[in-house]
Tab-separated table of C-alpha atoms in Angstrom:
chain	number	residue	atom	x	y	z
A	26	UNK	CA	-18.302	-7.692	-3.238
A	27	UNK	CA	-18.529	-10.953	-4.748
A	28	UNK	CA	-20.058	-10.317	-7.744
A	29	UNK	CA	-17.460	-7.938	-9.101
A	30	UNK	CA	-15.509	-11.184	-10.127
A	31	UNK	CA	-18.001	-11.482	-12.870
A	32	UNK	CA	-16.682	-8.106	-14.423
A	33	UNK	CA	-13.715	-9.655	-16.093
A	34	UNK	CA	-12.718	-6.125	-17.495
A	35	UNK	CA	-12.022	-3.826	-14.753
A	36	UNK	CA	-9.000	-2.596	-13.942
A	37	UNK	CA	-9.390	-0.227	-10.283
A	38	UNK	CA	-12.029	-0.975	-8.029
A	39	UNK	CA	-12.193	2.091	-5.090
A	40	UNK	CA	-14.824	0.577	-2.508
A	41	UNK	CA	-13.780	2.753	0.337
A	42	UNK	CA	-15.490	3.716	3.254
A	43	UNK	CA	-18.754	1.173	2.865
A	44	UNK	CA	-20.373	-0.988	4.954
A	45	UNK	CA	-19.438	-4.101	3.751
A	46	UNK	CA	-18.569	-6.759	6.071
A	47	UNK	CA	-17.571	-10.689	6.563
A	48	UNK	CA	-14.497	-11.666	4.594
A	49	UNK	CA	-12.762	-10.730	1.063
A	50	UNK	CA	-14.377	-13.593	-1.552
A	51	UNK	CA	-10.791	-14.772	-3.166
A	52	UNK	CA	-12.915	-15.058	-6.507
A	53	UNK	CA	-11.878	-11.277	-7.161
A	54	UNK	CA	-8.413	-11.635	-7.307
A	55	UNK	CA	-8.896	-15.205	-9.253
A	56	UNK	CA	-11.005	-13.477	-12.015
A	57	UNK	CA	-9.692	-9.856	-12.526
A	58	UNK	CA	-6.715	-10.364	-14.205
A	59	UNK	CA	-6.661	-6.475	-15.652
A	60	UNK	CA	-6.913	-5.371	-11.424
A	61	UNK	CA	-4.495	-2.540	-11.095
A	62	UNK	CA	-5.699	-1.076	-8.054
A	63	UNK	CA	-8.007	-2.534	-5.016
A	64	UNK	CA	-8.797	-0.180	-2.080
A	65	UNK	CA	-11.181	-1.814	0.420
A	66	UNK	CA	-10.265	0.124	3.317
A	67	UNK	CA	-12.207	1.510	5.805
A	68	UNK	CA	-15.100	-1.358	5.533
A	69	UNK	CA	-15.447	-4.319	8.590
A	70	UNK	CA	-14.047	-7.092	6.413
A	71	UNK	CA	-13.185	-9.995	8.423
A	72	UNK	CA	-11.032	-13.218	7.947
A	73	UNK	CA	-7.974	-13.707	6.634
A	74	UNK	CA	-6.039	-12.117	3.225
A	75	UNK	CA	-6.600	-14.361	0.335
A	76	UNK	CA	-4.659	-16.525	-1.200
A	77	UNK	CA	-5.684	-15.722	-4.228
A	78	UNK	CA	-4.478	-12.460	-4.069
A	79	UNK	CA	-1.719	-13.686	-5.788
A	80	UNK	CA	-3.223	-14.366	-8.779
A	81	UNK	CA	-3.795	-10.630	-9.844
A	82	UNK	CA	0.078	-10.473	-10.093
A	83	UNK	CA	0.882	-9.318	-13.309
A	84	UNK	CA	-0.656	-6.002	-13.234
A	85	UNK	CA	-1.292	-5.170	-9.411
A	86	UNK	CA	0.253	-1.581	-8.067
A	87	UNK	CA	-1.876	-0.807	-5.211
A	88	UNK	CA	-3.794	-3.190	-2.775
A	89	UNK	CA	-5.790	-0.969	0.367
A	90	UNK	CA	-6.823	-2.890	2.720
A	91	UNK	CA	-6.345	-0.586	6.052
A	92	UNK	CA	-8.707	-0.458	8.480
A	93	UNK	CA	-10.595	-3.330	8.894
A	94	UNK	CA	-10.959	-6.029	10.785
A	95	UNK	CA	-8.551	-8.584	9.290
A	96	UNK	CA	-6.562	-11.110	11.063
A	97	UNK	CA	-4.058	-13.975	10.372
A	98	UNK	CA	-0.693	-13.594	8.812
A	99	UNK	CA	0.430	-11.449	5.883
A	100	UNK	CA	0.495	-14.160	3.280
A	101	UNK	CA	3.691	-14.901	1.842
A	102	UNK	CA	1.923	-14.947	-1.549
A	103	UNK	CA	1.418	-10.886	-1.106
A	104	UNK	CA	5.407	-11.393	-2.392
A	105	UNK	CA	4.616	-12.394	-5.998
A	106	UNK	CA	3.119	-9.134	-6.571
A	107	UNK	CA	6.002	-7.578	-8.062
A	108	UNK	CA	4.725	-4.752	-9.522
A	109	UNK	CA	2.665	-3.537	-6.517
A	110	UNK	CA	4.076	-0.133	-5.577
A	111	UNK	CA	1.496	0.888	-2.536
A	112	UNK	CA	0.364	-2.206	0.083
A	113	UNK	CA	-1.574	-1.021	2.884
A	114	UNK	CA	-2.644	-2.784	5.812
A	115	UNK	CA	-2.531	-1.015	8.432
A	116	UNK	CA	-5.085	-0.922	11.106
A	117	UNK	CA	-6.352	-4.227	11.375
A	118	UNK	CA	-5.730	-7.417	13.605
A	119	UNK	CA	-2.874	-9.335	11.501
A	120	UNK	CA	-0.987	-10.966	13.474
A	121	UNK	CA	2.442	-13.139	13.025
A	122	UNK	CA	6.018	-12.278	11.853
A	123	UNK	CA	6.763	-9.644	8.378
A	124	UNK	CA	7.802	-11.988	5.594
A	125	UNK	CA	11.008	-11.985	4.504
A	126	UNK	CA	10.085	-12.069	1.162
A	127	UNK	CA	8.478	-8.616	1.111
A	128	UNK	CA	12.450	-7.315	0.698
A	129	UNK	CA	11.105	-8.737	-3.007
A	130	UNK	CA	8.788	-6.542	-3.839
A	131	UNK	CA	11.583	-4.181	-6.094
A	132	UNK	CA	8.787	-1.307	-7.141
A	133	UNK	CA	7.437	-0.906	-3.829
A	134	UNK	CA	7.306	2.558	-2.504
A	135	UNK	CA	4.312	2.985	0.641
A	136	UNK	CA	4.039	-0.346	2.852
A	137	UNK	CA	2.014	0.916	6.289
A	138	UNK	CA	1.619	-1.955	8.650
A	139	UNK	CA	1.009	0.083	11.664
A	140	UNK	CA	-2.168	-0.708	14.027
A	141	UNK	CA	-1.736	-4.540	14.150
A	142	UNK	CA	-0.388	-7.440	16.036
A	143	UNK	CA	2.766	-8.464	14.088
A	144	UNK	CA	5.863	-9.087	15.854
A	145	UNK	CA	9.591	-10.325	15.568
A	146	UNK	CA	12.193	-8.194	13.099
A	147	UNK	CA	11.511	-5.761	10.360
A	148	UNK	CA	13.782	-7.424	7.235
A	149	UNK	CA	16.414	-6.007	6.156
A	150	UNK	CA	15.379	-6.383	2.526
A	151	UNK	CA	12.147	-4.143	3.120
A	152	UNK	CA	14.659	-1.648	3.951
A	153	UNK	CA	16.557	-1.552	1.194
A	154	UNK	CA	14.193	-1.562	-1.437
A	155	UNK	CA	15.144	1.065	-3.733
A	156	UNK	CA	12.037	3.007	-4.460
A	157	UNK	CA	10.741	2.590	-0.778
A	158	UNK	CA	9.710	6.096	-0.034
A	159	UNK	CA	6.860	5.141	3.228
A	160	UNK	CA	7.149	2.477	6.052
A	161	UNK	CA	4.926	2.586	8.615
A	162	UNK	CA	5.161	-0.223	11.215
A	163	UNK	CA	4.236	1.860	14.843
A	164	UNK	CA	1.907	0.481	17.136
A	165	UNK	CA	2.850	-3.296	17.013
A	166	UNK	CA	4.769	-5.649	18.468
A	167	UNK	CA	7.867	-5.696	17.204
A	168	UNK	CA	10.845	-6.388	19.438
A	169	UNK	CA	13.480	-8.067	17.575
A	170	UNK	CA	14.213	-4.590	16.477
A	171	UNK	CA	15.650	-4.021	12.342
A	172	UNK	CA	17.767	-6.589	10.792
A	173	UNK	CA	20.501	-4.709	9.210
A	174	UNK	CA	20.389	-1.548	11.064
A	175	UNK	CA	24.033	-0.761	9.645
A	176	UNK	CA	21.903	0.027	6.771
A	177	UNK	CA	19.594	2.112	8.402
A	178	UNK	CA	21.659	4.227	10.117
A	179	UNK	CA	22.852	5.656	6.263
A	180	UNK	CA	18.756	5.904	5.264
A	181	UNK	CA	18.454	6.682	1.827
A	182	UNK	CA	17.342	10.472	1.005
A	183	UNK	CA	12.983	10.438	1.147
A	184	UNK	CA	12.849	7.590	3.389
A	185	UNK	CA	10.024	7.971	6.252
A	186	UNK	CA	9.603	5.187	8.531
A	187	UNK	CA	7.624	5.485	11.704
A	188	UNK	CA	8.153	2.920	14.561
A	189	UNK	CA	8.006	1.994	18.312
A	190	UNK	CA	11.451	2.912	18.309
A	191	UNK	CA	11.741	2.099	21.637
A	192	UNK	CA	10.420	-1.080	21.474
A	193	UNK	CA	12.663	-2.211	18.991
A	194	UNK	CA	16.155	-3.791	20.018
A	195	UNK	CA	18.885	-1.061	19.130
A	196	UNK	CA	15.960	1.887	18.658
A	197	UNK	CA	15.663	2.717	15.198
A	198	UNK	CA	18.067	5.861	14.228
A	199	UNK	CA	16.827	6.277	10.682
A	200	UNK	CA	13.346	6.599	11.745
A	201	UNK	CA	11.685	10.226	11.293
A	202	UNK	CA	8.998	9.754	14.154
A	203	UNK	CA	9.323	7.380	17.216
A	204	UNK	CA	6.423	6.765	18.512
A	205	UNK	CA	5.250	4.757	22.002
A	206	UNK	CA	1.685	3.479	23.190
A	207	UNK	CA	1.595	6.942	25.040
A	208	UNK	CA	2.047	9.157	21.729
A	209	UNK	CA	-1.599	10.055	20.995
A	210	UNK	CA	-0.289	11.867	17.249
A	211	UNK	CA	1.292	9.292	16.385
């Protein structure tokens, strides 16, 4: 995947569903300044999320990287991307707290999270993002439950989110599916 840092020009790269492994060389994000779109799901990447993702912040809407085998935190520089409208990580082995500052990212609409390690509160600020349309956080380990569930108890009309509701601290009334370790459709 490395060498795609040498095509300055590109604008979407869709590497989905390969067989490339070992972790994401931070060169493509440092390089591609035209990158609209990444999706590198559904590989075995390893390691942690770049840094250097942040770099690719003045055009980025959509960075897939679901299903892999990632681990570490969800950098805080992930926040910077202010135009990114779909961030998808679900399905890996990230681990930590959700940053505060993703209640930042104004255009966002799908975050899925769900199929990881993280733990502590969902911010409030992810919830009121005002084109959020997808949140998908089940199968964690969140237990702090949703700061500023006053808010969520008046969800905005289109909003889906999908928890552990019952894992959460004051369930989760705005959530359209509650799901629990048991919940094979989930």
């Amino acid at each position: 995947i490395g060498h795609l840092s040498d095509m300055t020009g590109l604008e979407n790269v869709h590497l989905y569903q390969n067989s490339f492994s070992g972790p994401i060389d931070g060169s493509i994000f440092a390089s591609l300044f035209n990158l609209e779109t990444i999706f590198l799901s559904s590989n075995s990447l390893t390691g942690r999320i770049p840094p250097e993702v942040v770099q690719v912040q003045k055009k980025l809407t959509g960075l897939y990287l679901s299903d892999n085998e990632l681990d570490g935190i969800i950098p805080e520089g992930v926040c910077a991307l202010y135009k990114l409208e779909d961030l998808y990580l679900d399905s890996n082995a990230l681990q930590g707290t959700l940053p505060s500052c993703l209640g930042n990212l104004s255009s966002l609409k799908r975050f899925h999270a769900f199929k990881n390690q993280i733990h502590g509160n969902v911010p409030s600020g992810l919830l009121n993002l005002p084109h959020l349309i997808e949140l998908g956080l089940e199968e964690n380990d969140f237990g702090g439950g949703m700061d500023g569930q006053a808010t969520c108890r008046a969800p905005k009309k289109g909003l889906s989110i999908w928890a552990d509701c019952a894992e959460l601290d004051g369930g989760c009334e705005c959530c359209e599916k509650c799901c629990s370790d048991k919940d094979k459709n989930c």
